[in-house]
Tab-separated table of C-alpha atoms in Angstrom:
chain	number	residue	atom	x	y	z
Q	461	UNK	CA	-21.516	-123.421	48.274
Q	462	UNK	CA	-24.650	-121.489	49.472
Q	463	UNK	CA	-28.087	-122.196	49.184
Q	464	UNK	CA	-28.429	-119.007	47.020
Q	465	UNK	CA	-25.867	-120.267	44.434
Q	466	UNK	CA	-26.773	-123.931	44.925
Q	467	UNK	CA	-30.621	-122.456	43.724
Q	468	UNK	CA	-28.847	-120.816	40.575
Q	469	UNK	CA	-27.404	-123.689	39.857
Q	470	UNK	CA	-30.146	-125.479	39.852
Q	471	UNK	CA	-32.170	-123.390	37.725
Q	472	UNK	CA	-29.575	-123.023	35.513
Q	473	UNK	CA	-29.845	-127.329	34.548
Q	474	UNK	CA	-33.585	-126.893	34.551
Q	475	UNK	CA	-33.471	-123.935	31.945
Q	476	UNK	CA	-30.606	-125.679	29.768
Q	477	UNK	CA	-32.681	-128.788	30.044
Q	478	UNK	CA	-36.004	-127.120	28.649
Q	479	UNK	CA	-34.223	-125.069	25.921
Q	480	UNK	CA	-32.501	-128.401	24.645
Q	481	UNK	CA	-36.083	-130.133	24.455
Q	482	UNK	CA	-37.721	-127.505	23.422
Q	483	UNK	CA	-34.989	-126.346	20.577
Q	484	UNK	CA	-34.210	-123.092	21.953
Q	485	UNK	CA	-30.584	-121.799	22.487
Q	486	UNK	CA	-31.052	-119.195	25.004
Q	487	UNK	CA	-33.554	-117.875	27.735
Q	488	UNK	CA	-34.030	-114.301	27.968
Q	489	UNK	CA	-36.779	-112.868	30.595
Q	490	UNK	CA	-38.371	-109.164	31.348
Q	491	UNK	CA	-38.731	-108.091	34.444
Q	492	UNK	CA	-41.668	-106.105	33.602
Q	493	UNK	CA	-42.594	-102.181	32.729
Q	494	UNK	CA	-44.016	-100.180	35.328
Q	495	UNK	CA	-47.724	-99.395	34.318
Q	496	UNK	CA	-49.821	-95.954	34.505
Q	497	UNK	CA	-53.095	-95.806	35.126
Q	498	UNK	CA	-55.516	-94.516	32.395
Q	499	UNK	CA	-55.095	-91.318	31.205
Q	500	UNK	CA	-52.953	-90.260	34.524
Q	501	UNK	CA	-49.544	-89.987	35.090
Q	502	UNK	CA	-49.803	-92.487	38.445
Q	503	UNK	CA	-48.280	-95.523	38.338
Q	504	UNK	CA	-49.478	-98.986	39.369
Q	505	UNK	CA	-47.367	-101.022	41.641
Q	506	UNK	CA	-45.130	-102.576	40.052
Q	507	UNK	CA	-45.103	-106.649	40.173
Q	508	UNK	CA	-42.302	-108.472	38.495
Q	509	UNK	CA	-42.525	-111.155	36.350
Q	510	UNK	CA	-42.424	-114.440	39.233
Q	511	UNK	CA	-39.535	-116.222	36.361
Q	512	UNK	CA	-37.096	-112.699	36.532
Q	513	UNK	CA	-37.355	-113.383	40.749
Q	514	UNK	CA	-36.929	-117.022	40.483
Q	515	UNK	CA	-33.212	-116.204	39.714
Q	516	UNK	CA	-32.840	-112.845	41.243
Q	517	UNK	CA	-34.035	-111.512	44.741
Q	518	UNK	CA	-34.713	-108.127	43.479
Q	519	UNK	CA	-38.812	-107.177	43.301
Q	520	UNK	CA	-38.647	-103.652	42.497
Q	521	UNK	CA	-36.771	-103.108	39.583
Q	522	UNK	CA	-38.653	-103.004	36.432
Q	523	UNK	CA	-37.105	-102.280	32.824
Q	524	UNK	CA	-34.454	-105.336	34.194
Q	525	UNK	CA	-33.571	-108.701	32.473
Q	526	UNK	CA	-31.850	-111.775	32.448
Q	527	UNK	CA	-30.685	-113.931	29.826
Q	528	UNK	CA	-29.425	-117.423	30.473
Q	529	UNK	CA	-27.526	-119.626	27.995
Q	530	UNK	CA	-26.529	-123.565	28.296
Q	531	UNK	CA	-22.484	-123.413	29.373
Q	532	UNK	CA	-22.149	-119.147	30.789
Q	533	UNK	CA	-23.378	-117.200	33.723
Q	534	UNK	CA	-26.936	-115.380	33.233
Q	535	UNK	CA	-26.166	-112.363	32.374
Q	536	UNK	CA	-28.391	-109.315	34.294
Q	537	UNK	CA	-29.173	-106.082	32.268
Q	538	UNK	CA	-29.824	-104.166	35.694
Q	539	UNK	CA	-31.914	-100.571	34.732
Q	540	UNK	CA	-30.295	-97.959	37.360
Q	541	UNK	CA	-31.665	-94.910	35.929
Q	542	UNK	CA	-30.669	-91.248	36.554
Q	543	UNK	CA	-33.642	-90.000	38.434
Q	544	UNK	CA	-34.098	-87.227	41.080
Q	545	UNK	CA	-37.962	-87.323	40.604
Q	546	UNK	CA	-37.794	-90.699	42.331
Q	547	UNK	CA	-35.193	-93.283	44.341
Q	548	UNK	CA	-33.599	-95.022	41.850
Q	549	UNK	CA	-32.745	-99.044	42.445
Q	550	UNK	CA	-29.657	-98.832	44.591
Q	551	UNK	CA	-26.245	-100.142	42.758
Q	552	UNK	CA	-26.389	-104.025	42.582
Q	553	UNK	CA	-25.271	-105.693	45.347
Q	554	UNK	CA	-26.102	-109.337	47.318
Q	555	UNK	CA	-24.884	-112.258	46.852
Q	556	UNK	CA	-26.093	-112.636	43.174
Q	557	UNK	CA	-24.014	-109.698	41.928
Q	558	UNK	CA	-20.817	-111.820	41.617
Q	559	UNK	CA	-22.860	-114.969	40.088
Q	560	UNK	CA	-23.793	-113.063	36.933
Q	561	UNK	CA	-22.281	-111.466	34.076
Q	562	UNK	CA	-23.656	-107.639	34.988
Q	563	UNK	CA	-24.611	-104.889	32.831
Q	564	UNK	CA	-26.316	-101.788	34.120
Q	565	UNK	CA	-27.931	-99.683	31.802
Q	566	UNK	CA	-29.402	-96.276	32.303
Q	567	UNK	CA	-32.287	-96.108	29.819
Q	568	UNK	CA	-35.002	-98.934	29.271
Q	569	UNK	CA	-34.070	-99.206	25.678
Q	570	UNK	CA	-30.679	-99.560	26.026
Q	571	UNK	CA	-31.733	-103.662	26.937
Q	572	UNK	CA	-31.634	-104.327	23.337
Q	573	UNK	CA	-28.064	-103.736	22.842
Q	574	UNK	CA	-27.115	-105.366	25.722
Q	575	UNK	CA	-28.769	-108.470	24.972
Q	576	UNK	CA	-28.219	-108.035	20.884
Q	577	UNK	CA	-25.572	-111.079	20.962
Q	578	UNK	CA	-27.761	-113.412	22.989
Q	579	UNK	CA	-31.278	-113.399	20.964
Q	580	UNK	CA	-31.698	-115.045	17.809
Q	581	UNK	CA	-34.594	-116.463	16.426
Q	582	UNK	CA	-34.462	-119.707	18.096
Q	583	UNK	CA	-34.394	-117.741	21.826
Q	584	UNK	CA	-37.424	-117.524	24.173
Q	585	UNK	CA	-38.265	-114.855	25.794
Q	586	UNK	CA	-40.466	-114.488	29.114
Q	587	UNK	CA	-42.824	-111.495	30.051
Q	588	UNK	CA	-45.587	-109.296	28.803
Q	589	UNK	CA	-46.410	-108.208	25.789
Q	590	UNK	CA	-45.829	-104.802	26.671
Q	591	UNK	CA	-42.068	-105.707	28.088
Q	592	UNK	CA	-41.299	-105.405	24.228
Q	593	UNK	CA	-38.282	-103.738	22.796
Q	594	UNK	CA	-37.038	-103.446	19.153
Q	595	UNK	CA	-35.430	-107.159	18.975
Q	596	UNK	CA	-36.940	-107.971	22.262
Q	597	UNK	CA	-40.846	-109.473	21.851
Q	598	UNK	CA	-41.616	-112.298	24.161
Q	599	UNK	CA	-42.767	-115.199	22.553
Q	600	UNK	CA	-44.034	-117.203	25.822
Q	601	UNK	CA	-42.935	-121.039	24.330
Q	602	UNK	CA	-46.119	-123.159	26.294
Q	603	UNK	CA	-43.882	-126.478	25.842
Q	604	UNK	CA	-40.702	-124.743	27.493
Q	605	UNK	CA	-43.284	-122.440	30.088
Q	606	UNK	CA	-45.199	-126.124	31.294
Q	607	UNK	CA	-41.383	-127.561	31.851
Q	608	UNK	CA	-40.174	-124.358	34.066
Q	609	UNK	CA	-43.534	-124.555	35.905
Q	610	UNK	CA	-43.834	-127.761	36.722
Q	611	UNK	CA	-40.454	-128.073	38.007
Q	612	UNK	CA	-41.376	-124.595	40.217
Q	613	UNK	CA	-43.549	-126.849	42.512
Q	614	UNK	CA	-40.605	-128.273	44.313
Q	615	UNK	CA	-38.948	-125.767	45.952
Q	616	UNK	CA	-35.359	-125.780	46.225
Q	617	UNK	CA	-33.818	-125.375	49.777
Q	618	UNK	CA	-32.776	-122.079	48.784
Q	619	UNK	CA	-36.737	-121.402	48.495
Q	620	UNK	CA	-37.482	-122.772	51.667
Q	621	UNK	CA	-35.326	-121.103	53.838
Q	622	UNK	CA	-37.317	-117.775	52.116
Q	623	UNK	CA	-40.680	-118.799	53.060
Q	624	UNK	CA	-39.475	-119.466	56.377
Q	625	UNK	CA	-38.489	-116.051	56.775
Q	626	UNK	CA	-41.728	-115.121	55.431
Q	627	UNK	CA	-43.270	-116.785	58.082
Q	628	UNK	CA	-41.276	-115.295	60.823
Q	629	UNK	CA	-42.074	-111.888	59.354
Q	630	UNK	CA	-45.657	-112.487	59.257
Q	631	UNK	CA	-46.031	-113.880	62.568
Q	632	UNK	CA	-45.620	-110.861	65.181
Q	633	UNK	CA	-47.786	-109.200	62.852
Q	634	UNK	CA	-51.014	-111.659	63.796
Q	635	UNK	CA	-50.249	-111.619	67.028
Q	636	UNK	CA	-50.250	-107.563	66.849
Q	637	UNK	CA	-52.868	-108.183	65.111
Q	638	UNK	CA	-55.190	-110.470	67.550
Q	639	UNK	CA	-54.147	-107.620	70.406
Q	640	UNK	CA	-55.534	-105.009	68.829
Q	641	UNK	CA	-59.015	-106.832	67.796
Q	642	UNK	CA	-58.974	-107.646	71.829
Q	643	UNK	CA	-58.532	-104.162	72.901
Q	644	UNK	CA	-61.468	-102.817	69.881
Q	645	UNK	CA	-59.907	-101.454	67.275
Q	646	UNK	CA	-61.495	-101.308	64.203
Q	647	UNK	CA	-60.295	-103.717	61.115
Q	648	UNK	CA	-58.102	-100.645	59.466
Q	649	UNK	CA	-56.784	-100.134	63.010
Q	650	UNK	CA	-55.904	-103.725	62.986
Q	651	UNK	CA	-54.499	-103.781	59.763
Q	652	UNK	CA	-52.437	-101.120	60.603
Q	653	UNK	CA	-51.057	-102.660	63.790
Q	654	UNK	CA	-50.319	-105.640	60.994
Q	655	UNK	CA	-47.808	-103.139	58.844
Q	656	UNK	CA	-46.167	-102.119	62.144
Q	657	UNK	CA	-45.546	-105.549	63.799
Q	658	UNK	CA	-44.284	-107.121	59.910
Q	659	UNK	CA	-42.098	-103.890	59.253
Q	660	UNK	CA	-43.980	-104.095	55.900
Q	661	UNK	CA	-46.141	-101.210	53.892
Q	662	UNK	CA	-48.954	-101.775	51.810
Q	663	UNK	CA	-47.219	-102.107	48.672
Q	664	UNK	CA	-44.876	-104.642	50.509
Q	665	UNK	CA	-47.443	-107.003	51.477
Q	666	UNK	CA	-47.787	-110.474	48.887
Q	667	UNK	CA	-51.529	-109.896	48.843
Q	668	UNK	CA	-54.091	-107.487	50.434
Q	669	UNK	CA	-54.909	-108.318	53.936
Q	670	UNK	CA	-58.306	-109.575	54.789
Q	671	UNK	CA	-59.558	-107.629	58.199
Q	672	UNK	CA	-62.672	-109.110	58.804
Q	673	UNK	CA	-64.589	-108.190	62.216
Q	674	UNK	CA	-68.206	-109.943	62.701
Q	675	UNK	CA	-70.638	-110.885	59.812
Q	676	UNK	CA	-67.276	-109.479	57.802
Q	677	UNK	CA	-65.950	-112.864	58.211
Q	678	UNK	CA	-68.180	-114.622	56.134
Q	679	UNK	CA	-66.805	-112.926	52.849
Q	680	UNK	CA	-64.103	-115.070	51.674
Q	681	UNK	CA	-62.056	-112.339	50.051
Q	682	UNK	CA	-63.330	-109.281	51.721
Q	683	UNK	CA	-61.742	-106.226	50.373
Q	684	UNK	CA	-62.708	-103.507	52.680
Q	685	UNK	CA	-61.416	-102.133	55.892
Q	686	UNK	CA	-63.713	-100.448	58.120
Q	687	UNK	CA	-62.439	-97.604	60.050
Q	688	UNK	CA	-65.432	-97.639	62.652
Q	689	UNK	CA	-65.021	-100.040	64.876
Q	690	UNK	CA	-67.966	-101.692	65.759
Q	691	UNK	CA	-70.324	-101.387	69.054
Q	692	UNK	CA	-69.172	-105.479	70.336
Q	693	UNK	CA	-66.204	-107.221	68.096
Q	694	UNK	CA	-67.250	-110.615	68.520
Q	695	UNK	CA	-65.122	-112.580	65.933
Q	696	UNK	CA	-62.221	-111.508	63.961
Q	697	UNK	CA	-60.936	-113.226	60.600
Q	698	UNK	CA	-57.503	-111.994	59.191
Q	699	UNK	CA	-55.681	-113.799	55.992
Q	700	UNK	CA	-52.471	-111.930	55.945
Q	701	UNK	CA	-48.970	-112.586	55.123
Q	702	UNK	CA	-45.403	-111.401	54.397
Q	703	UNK	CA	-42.925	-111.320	52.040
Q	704	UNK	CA	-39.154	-112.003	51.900
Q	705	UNK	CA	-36.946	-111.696	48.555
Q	706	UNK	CA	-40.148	-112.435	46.226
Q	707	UNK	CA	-41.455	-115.380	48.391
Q	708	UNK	CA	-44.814	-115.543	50.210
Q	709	UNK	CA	-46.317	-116.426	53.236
Q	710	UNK	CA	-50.665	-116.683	53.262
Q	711	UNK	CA	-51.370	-117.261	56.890
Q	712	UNK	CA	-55.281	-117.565	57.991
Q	713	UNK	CA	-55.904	-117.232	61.960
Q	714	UNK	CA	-59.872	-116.667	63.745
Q	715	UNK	CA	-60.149	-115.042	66.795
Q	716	UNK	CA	-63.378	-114.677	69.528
Q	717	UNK	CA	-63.506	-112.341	72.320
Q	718	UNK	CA	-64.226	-113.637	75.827
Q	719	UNK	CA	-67.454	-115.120	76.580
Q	720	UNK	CA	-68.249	-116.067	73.263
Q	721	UNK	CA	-68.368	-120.018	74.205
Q	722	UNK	CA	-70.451	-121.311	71.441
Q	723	UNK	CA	-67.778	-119.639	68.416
Q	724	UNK	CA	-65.412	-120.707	70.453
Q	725	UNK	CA	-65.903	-124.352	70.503
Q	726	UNK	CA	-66.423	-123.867	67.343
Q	727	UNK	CA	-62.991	-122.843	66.252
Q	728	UNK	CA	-61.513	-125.252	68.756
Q	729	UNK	CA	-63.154	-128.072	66.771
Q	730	UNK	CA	-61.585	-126.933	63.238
Q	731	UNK	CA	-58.661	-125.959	64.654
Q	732	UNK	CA	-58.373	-129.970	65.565
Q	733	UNK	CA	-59.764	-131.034	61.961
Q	734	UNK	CA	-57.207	-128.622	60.058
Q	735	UNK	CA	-54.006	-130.123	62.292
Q	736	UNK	CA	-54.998	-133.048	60.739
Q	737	UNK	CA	-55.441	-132.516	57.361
Q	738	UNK	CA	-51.996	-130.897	57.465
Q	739	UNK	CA	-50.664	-134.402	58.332
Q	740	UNK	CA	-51.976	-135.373	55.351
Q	741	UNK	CA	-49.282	-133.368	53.310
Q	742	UNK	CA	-47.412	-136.585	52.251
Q	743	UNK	CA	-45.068	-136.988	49.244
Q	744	UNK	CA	-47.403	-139.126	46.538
Q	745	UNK	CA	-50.953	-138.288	48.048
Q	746	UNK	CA	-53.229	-136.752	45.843
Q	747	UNK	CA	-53.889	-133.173	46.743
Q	748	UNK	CA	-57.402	-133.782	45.672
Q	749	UNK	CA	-58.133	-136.364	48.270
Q	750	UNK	CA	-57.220	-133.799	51.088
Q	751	UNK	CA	-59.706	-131.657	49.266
Q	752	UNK	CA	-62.631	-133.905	49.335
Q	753	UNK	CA	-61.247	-135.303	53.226
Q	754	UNK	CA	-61.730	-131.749	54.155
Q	755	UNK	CA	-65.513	-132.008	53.346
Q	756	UNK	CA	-66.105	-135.206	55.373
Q	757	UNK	CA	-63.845	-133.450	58.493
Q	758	UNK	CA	-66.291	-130.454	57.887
Q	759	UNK	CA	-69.241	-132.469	58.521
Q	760	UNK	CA	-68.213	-133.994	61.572
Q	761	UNK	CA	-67.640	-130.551	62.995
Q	762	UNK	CA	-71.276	-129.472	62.092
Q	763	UNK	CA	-72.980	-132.808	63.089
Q	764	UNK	CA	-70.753	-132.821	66.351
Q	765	UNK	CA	-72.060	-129.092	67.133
Q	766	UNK	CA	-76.086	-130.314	66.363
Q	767	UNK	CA	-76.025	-127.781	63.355
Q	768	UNK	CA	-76.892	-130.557	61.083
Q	769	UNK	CA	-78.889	-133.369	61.807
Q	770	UNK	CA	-77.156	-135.966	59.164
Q	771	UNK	CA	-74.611	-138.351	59.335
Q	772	UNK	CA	-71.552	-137.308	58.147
Q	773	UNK	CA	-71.618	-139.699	54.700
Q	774	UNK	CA	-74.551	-138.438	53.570
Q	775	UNK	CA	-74.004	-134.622	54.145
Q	776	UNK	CA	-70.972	-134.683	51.369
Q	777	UNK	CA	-72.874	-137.371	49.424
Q	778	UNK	CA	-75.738	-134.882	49.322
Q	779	UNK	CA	-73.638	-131.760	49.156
Q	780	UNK	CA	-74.623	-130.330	52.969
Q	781	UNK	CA	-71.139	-129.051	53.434
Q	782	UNK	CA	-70.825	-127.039	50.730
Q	783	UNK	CA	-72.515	-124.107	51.708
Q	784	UNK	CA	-70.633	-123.970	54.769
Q	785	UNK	CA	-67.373	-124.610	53.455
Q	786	UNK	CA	-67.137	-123.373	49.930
Q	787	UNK	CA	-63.890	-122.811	48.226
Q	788	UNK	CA	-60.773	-125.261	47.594
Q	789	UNK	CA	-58.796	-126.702	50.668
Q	790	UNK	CA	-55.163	-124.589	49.527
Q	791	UNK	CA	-53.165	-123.797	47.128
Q	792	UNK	CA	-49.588	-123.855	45.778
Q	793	UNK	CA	-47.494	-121.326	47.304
Q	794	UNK	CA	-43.924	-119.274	46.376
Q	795	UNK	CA	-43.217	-116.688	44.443
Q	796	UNK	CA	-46.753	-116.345	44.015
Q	797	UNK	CA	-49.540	-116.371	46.442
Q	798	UNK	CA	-51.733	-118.820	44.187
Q	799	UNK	CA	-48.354	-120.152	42.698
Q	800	UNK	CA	-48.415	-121.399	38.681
Q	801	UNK	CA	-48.806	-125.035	37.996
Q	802	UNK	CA	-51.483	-126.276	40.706
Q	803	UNK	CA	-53.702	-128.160	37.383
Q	804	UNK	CA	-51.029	-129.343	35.569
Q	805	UNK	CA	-51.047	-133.187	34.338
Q	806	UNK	CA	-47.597	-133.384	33.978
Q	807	UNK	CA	-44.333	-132.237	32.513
Q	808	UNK	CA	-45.176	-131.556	29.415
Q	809	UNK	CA	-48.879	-129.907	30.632
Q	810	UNK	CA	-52.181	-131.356	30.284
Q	811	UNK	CA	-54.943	-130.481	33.152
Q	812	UNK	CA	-55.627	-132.925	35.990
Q	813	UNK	CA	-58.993	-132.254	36.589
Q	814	UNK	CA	-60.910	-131.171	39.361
Q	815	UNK	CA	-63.406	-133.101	41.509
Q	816	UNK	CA	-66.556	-133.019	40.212
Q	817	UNK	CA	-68.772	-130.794	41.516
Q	818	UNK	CA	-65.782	-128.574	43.134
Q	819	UNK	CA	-64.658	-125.968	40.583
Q	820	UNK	CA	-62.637	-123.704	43.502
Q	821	UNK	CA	-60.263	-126.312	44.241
Q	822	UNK	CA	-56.750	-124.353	43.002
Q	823	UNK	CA	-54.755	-127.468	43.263
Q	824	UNK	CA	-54.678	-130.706	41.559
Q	825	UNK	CA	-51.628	-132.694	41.586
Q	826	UNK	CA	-50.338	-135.180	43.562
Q	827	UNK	CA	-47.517	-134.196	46.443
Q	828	UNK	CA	-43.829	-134.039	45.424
Q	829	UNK	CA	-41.756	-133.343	48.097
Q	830	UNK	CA	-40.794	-129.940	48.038
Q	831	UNK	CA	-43.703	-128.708	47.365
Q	832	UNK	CA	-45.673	-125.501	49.687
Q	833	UNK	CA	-48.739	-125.755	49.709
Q	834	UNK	CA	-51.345	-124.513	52.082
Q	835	UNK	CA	-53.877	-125.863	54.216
Q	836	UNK	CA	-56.949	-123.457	55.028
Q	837	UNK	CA	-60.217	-125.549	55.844
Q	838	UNK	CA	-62.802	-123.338	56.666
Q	839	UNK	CA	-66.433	-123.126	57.674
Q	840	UNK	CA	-68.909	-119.985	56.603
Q	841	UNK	CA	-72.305	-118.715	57.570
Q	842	UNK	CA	-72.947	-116.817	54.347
Q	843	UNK	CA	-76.427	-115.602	53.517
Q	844	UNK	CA	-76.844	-116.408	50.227
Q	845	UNK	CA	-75.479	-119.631	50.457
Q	846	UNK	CA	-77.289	-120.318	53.353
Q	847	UNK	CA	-80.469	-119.257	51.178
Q	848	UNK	CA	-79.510	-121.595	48.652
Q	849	UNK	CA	-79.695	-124.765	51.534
Q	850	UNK	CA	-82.593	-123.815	52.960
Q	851	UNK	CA	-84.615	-124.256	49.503
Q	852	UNK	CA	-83.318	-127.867	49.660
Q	853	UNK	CA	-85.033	-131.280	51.406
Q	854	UNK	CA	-81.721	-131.183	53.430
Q	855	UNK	CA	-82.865	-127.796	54.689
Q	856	UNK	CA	-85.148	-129.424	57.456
Q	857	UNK	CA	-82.275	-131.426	59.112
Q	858	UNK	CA	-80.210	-128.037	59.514
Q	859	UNK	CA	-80.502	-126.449	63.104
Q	860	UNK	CA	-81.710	-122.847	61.607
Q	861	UNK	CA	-81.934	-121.332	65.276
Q	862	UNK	CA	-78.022	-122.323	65.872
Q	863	UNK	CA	-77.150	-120.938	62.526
Q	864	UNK	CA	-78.816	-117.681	63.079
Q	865	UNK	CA	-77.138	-117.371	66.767
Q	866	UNK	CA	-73.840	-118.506	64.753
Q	867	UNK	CA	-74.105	-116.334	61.720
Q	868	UNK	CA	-73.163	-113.202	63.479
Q	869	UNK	CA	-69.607	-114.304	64.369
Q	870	UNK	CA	-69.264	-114.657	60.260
Q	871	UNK	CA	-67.003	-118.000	59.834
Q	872	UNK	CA	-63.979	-119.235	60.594
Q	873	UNK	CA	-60.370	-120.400	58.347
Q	874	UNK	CA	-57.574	-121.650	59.453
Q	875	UNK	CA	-54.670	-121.461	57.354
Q	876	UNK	CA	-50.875	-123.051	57.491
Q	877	UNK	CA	-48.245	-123.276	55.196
Q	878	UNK	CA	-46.864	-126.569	54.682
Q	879	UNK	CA	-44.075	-128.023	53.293
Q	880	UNK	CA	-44.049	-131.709	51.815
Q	881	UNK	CA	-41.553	-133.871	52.636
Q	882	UNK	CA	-39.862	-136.987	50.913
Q	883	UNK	CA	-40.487	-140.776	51.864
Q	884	UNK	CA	-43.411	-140.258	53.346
Q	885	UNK	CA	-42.263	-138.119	56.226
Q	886	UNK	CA	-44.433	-135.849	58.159
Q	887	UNK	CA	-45.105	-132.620	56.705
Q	888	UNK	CA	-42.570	-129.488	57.977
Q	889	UNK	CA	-45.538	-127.118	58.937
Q	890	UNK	CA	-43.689	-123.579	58.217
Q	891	UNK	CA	-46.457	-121.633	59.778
Q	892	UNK	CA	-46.695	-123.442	62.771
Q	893	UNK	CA	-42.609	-123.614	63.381
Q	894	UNK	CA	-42.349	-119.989	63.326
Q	895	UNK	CA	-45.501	-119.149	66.008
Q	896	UNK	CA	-43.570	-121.695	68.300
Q	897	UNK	CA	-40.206	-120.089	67.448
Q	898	UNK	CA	-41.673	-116.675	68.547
Q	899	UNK	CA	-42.959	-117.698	71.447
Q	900	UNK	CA	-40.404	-119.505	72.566
């Protein structure tokens, strides 16, 4: 059997599972409408509901849905509408097509018939509220939605072999990337080198692409992309990744140009600290831990480079870190960038808090293996947070001459995706497999 049909099968026992706990006889999920803009006629793009995807490798075909009952095949209601204004999905084919009970319909409304003999009042149904159609109005179960997320975390090997091509996809295009900071372009120049090396377009990309040259850097989620390059390109910060049938890679690299020693010892020293927080990706540790270990690694790096005068201890003990290194160590990752489930308790939901006093953190569980999560320590010179320290007693300890020579290179992340393995075996580090693979 194939990993593809392996996967459905799989999701297939977790979905008649949930429905039996949860009293509900049949799953039925919307892809998703495509959505206009305010009194225009443009539309948005179009992102599909992450559950239609989980079962079906098709992104870009809204009005679509699948129903799945304990004991037949999902059934697909695949909208292939008569269009010559626009391309129309293409006629279903892949692997999937002979997994499924098909039926292609040519108007949106025409779901409701096709799915008439499945929905009754004891069905759930996935999606917006805007997905509704007469018969059709999702009710979003929370028991049966915590059971199907939860089990989401682990990826199947189906799922894996995805992100891995994510990663392969994204790769050339950081390395296009990184060559086209080096020879001065400026960060849309760079971006666009980035679309050409991935084969992707902007509407293709899992997330937008963070370009940032300089003092650019130091804005975590900068949203801009300068098309003046500027008069030296010090530093360069790009967050970028790929996509591959509805799975993501979120890859973080920092570059310098040549003689910038001091930024580049710098980098050298977090590159070692993130390697080994990766190795801390083991099946049964506490993401949280790596977390807070990521604040203690972040202080040696500062103390190390005589930018703060403290011993490591009492920087996190009296919160010196946390300017420079201000949001959450990673994330979940899959069908979604910031994938679903990263605070749940358990099975049956709950939250598992956060560490005190660190409200970015997006993940809280412990490891299961299968999980993706990523690894992105990073370590900012950002003015206002800088402002913030510097109002403190700690504030007299801090090298303020280094900072200010430092703060014009912006900051620096690192970012890998990493895949958590069982019995306590070393993490598979999916970002760093497919930079070797493409060099090799």
């Amino acid at each position: 059997m194939s990993l593809y049909l392996d996967h459905l099968a799989t999701l297939q026992q977790q979905a008649e599972r949930a429905l039996a706990r949860c009293g509900y006889d049949a799953l039925v999920i919307a892809a998703g409408i495509e959505k206009y803009a305010f009194l225009d006629d443009r539309p948005y793009l179009f992102q599909p509901n992450p559950h239609f995807k989980h079962w079906l490798p098709l992104t870009s075909h809204p009005h679509s849905w699948i129903a799945v009952r304990p004991g037949h095949r999902p059934r697909v209601v695949y909208y292939q509408p008569r269009d010559y204004w626009h391309v129309p999905p293409e006629a279903p084919s892949g692997e999937w097509v002979a997994a499924v009970e098909l039926v292609v319909i040519r108007e949106p409304e025409q779901a409701a018939a096709a799915l008439a003999d499945v929905v009754t009042p004891h069905t759930a149904i996935l999606g917006e509220a805007d997905a509704t159609l007469p018969g059709l109005v999702p009710n979003n179960p929370e028991q049966l939605l915590n059971l199907l997320h939860w089990a989401r975390g682990m990826k199947t090997p189906y799922e894996l072999a995805q992100m891995r091509a994510a990663q392969r996809r994204a790769v050339p295009g950081h390395l296009a990337a990184r060559a086209a900071f080096l020879e001065g372009e400026s960060e849309a120049g760079i971006h666009r080198a980035y679309l050409r090396a991935t084969g992707h377009t902007d509407r293709d990309l899992p997330y937008t692409n963070i370009i940032g040259l300089n003092e650019h850097a130091a804005v975590l989620h900068y949203q801009y992309q300068d098309e003046r390059a500027p008069a030296e390109a010090r530093s360069f910060l790009i967050d970028a990744g790929a996509q591959v049938n509805g799975y993501a890679s979120d890859i973080t690299r920092t570059w310098v140009a040549d003689g910038h020693d001091e930024f580049a010892a710098l980098i050298a020293a977090m590159e070692r600290e993130q390697l080994a927080l990766v190795d801390e990706v083991r099946e049964g540790v506490d993401y949280r831990d790596i977390h807070l270990s990521t604040h203690r690694r972040v202080a040696r790096v500062l103390r190390e480079a005589g930018l703060v005068r403290m011993s490591d201890e009492a920087m996190v003990a009296e919160g010196v870190t946390k300017p420079f290194f201000p949001h959450g160590i990673g994330h979940l990752l899959g069908l979604q960038v910031h994938d679903v489930g990263g605070f749940m308790a358990g099975e049956e939901g709950g939250v598992a808090d956060k560490p005190e006093g660190h409200r970015y953190l997006r993940l809280t569980r412990p490891l299961q293996a299968g999980m993706v999560v990523t690894i992105e320590p990073g370590l900012y010179f950002i003015p206002m947070l800088l402002d913030e320290l510097r109002a403190t007693p700690q504030a007299a300890q801090v090298d303020w001459a280094a900072v200010e020579r430092l703060s014009r290179y912006g900051g620096i992340r690192i970012e890998d995706d990493v895949a958590c393995r069982a019995g306590g075996e070393a993490p598979e580090n999916l970002t760093r497999d497919a930079f070797a693979a493409h060099a090799g």
